[in-house]
PDB file of C-alpha atoms and ligand atoms in Angstrom:
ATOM      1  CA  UNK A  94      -8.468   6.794  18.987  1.00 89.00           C
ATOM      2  CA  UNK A  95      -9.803   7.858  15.667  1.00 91.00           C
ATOM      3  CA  UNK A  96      -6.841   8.700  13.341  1.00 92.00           C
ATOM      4  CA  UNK A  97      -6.663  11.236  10.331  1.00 94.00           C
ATOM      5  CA  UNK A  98      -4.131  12.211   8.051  1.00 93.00           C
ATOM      6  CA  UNK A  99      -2.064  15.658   7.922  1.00 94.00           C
ATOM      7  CA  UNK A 100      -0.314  17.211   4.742  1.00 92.00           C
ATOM      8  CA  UNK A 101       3.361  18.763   5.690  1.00 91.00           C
ATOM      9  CA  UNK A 102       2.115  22.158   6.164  1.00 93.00           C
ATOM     10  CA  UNK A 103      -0.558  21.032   8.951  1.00 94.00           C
ATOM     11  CA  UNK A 104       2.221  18.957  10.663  1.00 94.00           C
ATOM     12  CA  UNK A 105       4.862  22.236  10.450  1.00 94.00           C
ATOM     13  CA  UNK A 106       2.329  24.330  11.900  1.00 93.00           C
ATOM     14  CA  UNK A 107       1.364  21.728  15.147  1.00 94.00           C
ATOM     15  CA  UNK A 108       5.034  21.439  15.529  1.00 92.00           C
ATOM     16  CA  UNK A 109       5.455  25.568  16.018  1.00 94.00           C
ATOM     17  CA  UNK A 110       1.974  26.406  17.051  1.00 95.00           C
ATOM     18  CA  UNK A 111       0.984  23.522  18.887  1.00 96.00           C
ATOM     19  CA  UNK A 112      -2.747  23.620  16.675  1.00 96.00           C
ATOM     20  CA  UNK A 113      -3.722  21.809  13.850  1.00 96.00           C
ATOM     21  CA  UNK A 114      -6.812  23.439  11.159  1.00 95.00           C
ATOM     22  CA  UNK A 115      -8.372  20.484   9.737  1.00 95.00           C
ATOM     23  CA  UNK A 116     -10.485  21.152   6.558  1.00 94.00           C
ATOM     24  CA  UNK A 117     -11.843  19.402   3.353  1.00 92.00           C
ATOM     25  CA  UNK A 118     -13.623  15.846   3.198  1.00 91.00           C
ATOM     26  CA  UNK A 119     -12.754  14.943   7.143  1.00 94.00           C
ATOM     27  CA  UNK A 120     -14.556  17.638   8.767  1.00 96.00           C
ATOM     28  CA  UNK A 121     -17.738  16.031   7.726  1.00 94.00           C
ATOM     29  CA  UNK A 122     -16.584  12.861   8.815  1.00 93.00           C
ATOM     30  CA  UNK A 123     -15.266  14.364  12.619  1.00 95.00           C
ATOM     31  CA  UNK A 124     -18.213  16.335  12.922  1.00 95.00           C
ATOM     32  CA  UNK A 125     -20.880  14.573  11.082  1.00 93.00           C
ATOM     33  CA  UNK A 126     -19.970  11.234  11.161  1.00 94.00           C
ATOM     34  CA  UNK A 127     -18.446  10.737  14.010  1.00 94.00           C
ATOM     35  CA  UNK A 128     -20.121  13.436  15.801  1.00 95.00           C
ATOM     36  CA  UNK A 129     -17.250  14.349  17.807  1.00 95.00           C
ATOM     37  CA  UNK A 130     -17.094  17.815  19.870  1.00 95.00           C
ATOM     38  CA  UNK A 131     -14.919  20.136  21.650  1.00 96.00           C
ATOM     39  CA  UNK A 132     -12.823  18.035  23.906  1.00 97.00           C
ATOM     40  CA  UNK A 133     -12.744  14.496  22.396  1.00 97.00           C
ATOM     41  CA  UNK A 134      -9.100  13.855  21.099  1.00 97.00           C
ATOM     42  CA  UNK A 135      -7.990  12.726  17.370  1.00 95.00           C
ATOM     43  CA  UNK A 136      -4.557  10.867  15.856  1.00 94.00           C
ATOM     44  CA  UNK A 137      -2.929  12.580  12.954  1.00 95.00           C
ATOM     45  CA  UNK A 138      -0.706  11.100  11.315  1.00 94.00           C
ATOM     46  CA  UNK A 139       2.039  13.364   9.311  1.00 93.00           C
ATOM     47  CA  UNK A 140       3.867  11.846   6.336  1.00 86.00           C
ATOM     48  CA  UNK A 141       7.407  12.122   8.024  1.00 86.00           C
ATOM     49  CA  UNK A 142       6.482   9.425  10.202  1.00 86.00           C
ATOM     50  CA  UNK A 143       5.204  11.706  13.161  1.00 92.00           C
ATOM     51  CA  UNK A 144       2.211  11.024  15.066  1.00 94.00           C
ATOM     52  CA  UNK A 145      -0.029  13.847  16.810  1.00 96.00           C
ATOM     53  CA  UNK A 146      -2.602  13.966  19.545  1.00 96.00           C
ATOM     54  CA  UNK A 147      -4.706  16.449  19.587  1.00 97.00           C
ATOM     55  CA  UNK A 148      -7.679  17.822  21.621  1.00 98.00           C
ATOM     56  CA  UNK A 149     -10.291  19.607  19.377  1.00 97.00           C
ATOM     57  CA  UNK A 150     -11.144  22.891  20.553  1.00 97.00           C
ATOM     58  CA  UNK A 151     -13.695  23.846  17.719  1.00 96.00           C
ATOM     59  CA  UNK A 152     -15.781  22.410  15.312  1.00 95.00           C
ATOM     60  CA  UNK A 153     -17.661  24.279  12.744  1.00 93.00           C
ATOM     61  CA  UNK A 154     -19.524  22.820   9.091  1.00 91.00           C
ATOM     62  CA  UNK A 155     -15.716  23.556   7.351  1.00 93.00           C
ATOM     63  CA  UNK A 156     -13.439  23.713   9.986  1.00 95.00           C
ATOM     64  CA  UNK A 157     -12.177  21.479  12.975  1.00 96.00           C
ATOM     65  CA  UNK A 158      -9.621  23.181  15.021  1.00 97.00           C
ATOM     66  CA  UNK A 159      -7.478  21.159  17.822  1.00 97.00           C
ATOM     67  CA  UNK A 160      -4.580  21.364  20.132  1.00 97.00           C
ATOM     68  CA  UNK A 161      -1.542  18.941  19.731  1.00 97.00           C
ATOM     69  CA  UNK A 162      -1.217  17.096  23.521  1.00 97.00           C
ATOM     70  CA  UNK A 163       1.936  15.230  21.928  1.00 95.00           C
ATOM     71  CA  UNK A 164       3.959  14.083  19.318  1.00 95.00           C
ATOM     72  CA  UNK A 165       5.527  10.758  19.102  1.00 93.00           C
ATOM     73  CA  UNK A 166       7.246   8.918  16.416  1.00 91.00           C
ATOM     74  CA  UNK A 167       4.695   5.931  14.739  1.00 89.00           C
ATOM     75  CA  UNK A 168       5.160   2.756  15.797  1.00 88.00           C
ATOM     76  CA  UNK A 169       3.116   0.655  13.352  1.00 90.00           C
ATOM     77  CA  UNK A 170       4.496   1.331   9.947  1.00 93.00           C
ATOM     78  CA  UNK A 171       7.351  -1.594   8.977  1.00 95.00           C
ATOM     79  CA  UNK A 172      10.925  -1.657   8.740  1.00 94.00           C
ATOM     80  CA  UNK A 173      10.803  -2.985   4.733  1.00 96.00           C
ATOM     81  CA  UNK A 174       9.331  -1.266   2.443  1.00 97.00           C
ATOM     82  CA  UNK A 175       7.294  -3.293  -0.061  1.00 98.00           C
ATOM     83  CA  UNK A 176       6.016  -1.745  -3.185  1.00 98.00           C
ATOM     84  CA  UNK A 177       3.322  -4.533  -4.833  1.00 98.00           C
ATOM     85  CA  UNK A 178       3.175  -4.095  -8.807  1.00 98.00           C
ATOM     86  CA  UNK A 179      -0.318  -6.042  -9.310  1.00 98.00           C
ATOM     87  CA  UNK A 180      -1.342  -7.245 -12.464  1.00 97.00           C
ATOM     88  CA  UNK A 181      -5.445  -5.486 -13.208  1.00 96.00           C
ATOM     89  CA  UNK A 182      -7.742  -8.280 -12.104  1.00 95.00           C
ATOM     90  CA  UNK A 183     -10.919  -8.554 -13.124  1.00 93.00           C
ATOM     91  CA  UNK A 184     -14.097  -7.021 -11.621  1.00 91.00           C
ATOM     92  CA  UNK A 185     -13.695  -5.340  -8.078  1.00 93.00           C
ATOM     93  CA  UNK A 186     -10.997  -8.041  -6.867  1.00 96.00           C
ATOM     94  CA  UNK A 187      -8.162  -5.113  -6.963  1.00 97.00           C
ATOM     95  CA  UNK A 188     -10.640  -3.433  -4.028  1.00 98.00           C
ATOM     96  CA  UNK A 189     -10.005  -6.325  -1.721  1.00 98.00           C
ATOM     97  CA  UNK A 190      -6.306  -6.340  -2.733  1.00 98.00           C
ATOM     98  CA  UNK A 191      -5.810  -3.245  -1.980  1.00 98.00           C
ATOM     99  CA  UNK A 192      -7.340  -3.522   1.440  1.00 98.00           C
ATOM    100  CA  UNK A 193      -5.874  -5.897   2.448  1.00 98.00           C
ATOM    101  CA  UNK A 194      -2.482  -4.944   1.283  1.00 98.00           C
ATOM    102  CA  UNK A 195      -2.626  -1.656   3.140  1.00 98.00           C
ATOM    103  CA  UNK A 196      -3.213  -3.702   6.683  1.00 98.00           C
ATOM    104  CA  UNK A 197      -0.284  -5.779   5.608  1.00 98.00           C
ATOM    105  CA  UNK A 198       1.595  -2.804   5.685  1.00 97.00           C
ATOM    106  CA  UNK A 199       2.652  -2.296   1.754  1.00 98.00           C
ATOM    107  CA  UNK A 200       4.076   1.068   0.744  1.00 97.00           C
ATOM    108  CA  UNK A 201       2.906   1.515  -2.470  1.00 98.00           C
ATOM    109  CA  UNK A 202       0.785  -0.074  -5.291  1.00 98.00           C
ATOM    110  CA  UNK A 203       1.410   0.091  -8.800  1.00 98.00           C
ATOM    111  CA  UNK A 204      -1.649  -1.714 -11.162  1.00 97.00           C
ATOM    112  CA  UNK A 205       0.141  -3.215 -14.225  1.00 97.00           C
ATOM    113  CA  UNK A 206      -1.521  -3.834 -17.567  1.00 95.00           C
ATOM    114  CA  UNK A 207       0.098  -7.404 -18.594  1.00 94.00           C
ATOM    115  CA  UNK A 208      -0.501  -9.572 -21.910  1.00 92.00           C
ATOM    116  CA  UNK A 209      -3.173 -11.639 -19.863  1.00 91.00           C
ATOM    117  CA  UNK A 210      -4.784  -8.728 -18.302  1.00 89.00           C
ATOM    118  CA  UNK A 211      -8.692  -9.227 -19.254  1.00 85.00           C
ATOM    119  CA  UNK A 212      -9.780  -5.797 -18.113  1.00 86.00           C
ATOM    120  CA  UNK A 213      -9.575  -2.868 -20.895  1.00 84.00           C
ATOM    121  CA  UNK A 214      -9.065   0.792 -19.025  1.00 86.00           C
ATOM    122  CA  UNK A 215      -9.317   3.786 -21.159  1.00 85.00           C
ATOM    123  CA  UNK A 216      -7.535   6.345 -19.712  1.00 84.00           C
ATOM    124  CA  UNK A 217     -10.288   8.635 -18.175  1.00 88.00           C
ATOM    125  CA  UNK A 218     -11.373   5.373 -16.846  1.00 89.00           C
ATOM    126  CA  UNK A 219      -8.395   4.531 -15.165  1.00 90.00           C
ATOM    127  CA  UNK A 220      -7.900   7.667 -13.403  1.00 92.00           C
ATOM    128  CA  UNK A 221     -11.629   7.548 -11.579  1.00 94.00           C
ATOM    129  CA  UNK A 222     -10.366   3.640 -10.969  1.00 94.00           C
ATOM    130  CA  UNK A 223      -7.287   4.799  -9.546  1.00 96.00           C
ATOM    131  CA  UNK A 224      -8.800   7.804  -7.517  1.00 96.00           C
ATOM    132  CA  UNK A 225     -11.195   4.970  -5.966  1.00 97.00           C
ATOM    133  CA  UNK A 226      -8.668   2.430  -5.456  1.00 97.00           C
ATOM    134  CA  UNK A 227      -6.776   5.563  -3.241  1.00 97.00           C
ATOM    135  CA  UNK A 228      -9.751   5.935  -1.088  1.00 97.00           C
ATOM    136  CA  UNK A 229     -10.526   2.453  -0.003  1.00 98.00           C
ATOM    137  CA  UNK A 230      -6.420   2.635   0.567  1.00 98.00           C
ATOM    138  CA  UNK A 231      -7.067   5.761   2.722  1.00 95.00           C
ATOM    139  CA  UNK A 232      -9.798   4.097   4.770  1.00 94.00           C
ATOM    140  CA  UNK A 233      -8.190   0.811   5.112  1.00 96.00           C
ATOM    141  CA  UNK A 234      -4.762   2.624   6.434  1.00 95.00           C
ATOM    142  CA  UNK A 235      -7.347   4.596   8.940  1.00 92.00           C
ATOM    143  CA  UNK A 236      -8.871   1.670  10.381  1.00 93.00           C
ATOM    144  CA  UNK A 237      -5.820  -0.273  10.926  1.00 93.00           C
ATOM    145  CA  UNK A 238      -3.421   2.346  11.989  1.00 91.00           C
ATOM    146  CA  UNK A 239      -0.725   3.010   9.410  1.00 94.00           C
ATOM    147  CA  UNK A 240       1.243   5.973   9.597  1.00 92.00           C
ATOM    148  CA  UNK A 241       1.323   6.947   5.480  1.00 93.00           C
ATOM    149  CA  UNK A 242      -1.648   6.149   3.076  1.00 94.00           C
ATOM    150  CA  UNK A 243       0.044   3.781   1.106  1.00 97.00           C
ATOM    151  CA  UNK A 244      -0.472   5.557  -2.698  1.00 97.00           C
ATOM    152  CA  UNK A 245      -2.270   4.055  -5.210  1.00 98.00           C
ATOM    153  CA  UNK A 246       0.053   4.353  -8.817  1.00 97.00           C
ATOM    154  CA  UNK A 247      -1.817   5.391 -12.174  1.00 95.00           C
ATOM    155  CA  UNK A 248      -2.505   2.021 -14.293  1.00 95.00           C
ATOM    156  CA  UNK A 249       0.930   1.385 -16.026  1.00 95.00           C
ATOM    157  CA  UNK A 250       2.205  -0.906 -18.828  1.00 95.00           C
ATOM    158  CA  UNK A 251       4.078  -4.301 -17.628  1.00 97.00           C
ATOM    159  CA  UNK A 252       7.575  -3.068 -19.315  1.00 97.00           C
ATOM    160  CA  UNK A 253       7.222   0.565 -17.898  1.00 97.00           C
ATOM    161  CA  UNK A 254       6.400  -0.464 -14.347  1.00 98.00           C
ATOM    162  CA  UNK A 255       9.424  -2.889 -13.850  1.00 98.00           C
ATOM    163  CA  UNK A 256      11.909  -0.109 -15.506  1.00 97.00           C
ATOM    164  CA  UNK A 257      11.011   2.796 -13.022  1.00 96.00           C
ATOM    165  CA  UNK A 258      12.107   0.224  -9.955  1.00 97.00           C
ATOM    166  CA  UNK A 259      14.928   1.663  -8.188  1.00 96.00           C
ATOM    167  CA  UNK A 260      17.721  -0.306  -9.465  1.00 94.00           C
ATOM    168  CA  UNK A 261      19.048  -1.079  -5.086  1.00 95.00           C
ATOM    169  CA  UNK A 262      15.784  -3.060  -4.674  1.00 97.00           C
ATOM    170  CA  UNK A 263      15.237  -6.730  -3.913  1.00 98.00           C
ATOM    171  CA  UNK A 264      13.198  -7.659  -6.960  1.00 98.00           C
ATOM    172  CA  UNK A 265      10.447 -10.405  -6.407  1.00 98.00           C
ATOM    173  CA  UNK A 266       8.478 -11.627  -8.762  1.00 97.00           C
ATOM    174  CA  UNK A 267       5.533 -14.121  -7.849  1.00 98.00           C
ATOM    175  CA  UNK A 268       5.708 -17.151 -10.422  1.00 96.00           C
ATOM    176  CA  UNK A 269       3.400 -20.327 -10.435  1.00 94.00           C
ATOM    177  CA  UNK A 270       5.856 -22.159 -13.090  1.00 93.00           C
ATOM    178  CA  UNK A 271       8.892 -21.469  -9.887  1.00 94.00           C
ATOM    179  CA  UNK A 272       9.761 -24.761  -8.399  1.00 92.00           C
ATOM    180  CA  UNK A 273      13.108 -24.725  -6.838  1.00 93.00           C
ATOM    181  CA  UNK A 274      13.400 -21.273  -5.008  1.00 97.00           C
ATOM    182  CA  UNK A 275      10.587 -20.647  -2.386  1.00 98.00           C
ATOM    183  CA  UNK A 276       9.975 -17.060  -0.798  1.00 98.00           C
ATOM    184  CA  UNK A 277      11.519 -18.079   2.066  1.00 97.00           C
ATOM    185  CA  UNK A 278      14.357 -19.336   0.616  1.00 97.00           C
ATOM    186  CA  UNK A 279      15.288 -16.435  -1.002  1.00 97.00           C
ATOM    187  CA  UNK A 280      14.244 -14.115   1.831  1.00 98.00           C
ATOM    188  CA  UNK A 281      17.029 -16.010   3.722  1.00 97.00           C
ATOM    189  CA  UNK A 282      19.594 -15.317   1.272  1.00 96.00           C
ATOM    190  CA  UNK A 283      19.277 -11.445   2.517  1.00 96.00           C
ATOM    191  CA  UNK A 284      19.106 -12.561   6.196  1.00 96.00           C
ATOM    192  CA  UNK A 285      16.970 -11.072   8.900  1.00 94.00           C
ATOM    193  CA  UNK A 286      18.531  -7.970   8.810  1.00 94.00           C
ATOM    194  CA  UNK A 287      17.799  -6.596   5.744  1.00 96.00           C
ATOM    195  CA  UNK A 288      17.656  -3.187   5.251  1.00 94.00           C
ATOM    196  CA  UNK A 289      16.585  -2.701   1.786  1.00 96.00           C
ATOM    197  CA  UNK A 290      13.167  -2.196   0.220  1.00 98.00           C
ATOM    198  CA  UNK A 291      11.108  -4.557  -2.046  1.00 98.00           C
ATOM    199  CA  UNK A 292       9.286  -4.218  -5.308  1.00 98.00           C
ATOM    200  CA  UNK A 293       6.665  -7.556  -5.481  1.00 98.00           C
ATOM    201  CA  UNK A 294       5.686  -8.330  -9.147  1.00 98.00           C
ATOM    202  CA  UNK A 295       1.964 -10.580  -9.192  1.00 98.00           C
ATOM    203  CA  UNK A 296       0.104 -11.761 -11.912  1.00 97.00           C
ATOM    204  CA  UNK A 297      -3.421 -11.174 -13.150  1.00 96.00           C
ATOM    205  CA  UNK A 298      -5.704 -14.123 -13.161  1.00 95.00           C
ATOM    206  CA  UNK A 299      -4.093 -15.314 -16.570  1.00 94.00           C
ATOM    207  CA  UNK A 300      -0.751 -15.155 -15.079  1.00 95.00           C
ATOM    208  CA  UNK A 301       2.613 -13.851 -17.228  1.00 95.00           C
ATOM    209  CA  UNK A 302       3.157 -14.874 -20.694  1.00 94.00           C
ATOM    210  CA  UNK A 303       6.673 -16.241 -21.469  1.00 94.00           C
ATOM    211  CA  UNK A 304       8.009 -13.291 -22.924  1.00 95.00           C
ATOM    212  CA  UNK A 305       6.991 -11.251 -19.860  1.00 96.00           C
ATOM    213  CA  UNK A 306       8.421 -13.705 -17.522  1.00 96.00           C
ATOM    214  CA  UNK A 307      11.900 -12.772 -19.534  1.00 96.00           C
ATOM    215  CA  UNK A 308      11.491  -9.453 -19.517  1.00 97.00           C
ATOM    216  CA  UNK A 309      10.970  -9.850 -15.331  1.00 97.00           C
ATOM    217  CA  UNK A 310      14.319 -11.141 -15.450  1.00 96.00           C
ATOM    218  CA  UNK A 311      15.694  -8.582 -17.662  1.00 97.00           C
ATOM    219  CA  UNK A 312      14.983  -6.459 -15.185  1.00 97.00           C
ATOM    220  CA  UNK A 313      16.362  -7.754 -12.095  1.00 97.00           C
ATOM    221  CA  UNK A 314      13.159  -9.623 -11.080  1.00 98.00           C
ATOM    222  CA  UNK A 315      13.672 -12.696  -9.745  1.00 96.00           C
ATOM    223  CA  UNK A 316      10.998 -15.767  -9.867  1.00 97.00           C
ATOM    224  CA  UNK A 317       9.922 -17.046  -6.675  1.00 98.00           C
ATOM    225  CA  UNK A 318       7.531 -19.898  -5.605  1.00 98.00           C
ATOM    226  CA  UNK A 319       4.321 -18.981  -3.152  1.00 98.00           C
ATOM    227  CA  UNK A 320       3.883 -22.725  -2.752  1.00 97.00           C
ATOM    228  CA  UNK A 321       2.397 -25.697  -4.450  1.00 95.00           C
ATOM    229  CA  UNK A 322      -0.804 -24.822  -5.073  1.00 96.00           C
ATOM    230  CA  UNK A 323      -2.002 -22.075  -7.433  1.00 97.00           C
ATOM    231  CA  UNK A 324      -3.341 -19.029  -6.362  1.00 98.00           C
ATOM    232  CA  UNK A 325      -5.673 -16.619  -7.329  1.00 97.00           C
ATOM    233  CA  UNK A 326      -3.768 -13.526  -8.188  1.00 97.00           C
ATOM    234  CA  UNK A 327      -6.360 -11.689  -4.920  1.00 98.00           C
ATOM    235  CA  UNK A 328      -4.976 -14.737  -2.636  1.00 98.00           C
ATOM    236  CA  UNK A 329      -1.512 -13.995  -4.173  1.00 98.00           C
ATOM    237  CA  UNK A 330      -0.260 -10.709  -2.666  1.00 98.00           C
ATOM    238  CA  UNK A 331      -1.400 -11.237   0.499  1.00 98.00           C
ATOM    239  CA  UNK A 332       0.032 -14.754   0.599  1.00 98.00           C
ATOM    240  CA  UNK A 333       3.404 -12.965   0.007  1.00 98.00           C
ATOM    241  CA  UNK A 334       3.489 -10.303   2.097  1.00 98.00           C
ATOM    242  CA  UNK A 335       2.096 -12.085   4.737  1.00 98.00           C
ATOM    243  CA  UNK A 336       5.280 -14.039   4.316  1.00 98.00           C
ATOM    244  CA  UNK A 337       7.775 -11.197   4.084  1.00 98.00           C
ATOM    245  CA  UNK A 338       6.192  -9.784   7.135  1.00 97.00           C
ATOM    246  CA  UNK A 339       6.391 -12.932   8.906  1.00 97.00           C
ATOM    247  CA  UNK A 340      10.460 -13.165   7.666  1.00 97.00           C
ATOM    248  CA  UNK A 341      11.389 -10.021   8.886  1.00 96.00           C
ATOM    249  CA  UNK A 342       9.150  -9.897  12.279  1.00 94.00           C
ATOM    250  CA  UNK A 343       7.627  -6.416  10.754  1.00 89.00           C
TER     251      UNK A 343
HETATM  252  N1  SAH B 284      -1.207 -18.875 -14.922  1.00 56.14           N
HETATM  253  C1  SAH B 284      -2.057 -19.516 -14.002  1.00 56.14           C
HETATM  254  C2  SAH B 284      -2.564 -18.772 -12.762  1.00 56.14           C
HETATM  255  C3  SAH B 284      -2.040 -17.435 -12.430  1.00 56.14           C
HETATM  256  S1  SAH B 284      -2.317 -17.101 -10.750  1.00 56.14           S
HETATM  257  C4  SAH B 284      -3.237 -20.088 -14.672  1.00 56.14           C
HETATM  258  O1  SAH B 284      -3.820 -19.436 -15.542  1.00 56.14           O
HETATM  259  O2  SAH B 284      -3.557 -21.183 -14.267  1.00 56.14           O
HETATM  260  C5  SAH B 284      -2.102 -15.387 -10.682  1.00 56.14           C
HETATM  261  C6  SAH B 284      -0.766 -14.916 -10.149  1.00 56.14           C
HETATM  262  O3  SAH B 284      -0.611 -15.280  -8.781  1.00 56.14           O
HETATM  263  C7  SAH B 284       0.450 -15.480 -10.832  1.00 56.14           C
HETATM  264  O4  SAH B 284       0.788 -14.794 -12.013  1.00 56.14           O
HETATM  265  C8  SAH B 284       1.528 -15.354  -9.773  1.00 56.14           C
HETATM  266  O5  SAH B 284       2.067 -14.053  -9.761  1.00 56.14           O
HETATM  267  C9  SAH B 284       0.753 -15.592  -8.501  1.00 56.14           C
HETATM  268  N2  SAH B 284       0.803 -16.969  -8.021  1.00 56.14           N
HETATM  269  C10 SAH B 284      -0.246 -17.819  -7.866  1.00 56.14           C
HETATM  270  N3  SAH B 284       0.155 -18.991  -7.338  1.00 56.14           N
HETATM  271  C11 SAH B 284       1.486 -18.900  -7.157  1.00 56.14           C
HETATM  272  C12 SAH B 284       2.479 -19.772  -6.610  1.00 56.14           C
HETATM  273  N4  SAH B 284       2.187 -20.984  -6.194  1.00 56.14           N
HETATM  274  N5  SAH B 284       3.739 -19.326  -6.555  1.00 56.14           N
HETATM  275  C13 SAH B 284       4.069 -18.096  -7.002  1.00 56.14           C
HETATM  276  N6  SAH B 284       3.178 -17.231  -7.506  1.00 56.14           N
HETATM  277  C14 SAH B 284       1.910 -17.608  -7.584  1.00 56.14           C
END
């Protein structure tokens, strides 16, 4: 079933009304698009976690209007919460990270500006980056059924980014020059179980300078080895949560 997104007021008002008003960019999409009609049924997805089926009653050019069938809790978003902080690679390679981040289920991503970052973003540019970068994490959260859109963070710099971690969270940080402690070693030093959240630090194509892999550890990161072989920083990220899904069953 095709699945949307709903802000908290659309969700409050299918829980008391039992309808949901969709407007904006997806109307176009149900109507035009997807040339759906009075009948066919839609997934919306609230940010709490709740899941709504609905029956559209109404479609007109602005507004879709639908009946909630039921509500059910979502089913595909994981237990651990992994935030990615990606070093900027360069050309369109942080597209096809964040795609296929967002089907491996990450929360949140956070493009850092490093020493070895190539790519040069003034600030206006950054934002239209960062606005596209959200979209492609919209679509790819559609298609393979997450409950949140994973969001997109403005560009930040490599010190800022690992200081507004919460200080609780199980700090990883994705290092080439790492040769005793594996991912899955150090996964197993929290167990199975664990109910935290984790922040995943990867490099740009360049990788971290010497001084930034210090700072990492100033701040709680710790280095950990994706395997013997070097990989690009796109390969990188997916390599590791790949793993941590595969740790934790999730
Ligand atoms: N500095 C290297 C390559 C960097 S690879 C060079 O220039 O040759 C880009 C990023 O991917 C790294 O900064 C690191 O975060 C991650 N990465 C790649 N291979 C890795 C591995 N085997 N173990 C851990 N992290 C790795």
């Amino acid at each position: 079933m095709r699945r949307f997104f709903i802000d908290a007021a659309q969700a409050a008002k299918a829980e008391k009304d039992g309808i949901v008003e969709i407007t904006g960019k997806d109307v176009r999409h149900i109507v035009s698009v997807l040339r759906m009609r009075t009948g066919d049924c839609l997934l919306l997805s609230a940010s709490d976690g709740r899941e709504f089926e609905a029956r559209i009653t109404g479609c007109s050019d602005d507004l879709v209007s639908a009946d909630i069938l039921n509500v059910r809790l979502n089913a595909t978003e994981p237990r651990v919460p992994v935030t990615l902080l990606q070093g900027v690679p360069k050309g369109d390679k942080m597209e096809l990270i964040i795609q296929k981040c967002v089907e491996l289920g990450v929360t949140a991503i956070v493009p850092v500006m490093t020493e070895h970052t190539v790519v040069r973003l003034p600030e206006a540019e950054a934002e239209k980056k960062r606005a596209r970068w959200q979209k492609i994490s919209e679509e790819a959260a559609k298609q393979c059924g997450r409950g949140i859109i994973p969001q997109i963070g403005a560009v930040t710099g490599f010190e800022k980014a690992l200081r507004e971690r919460p200080e609780e969270e199980l700090k990883l940080f994705a290092y080439e020059n790492e040769e005793d402690i594996t991912l899955k070693h150090r996964l197993e030093q929290e167990g199975a179980s664990f109910e935290g959240q984790i922040s995943l630090l990867i490099g740009p194509e360049g990788g971290f300078s010497l001084s930034e892999a210090e700072t990492a550890g100033k701040y709680g990161f710790v280095p950990v080895s994706l395997g013997k072989r070097i990989l690009r920083t796109e390969t990188a990220g997916i390599a590791a949560l790949s793993g941590i899904r595969f740790y934790f069953e999730d």
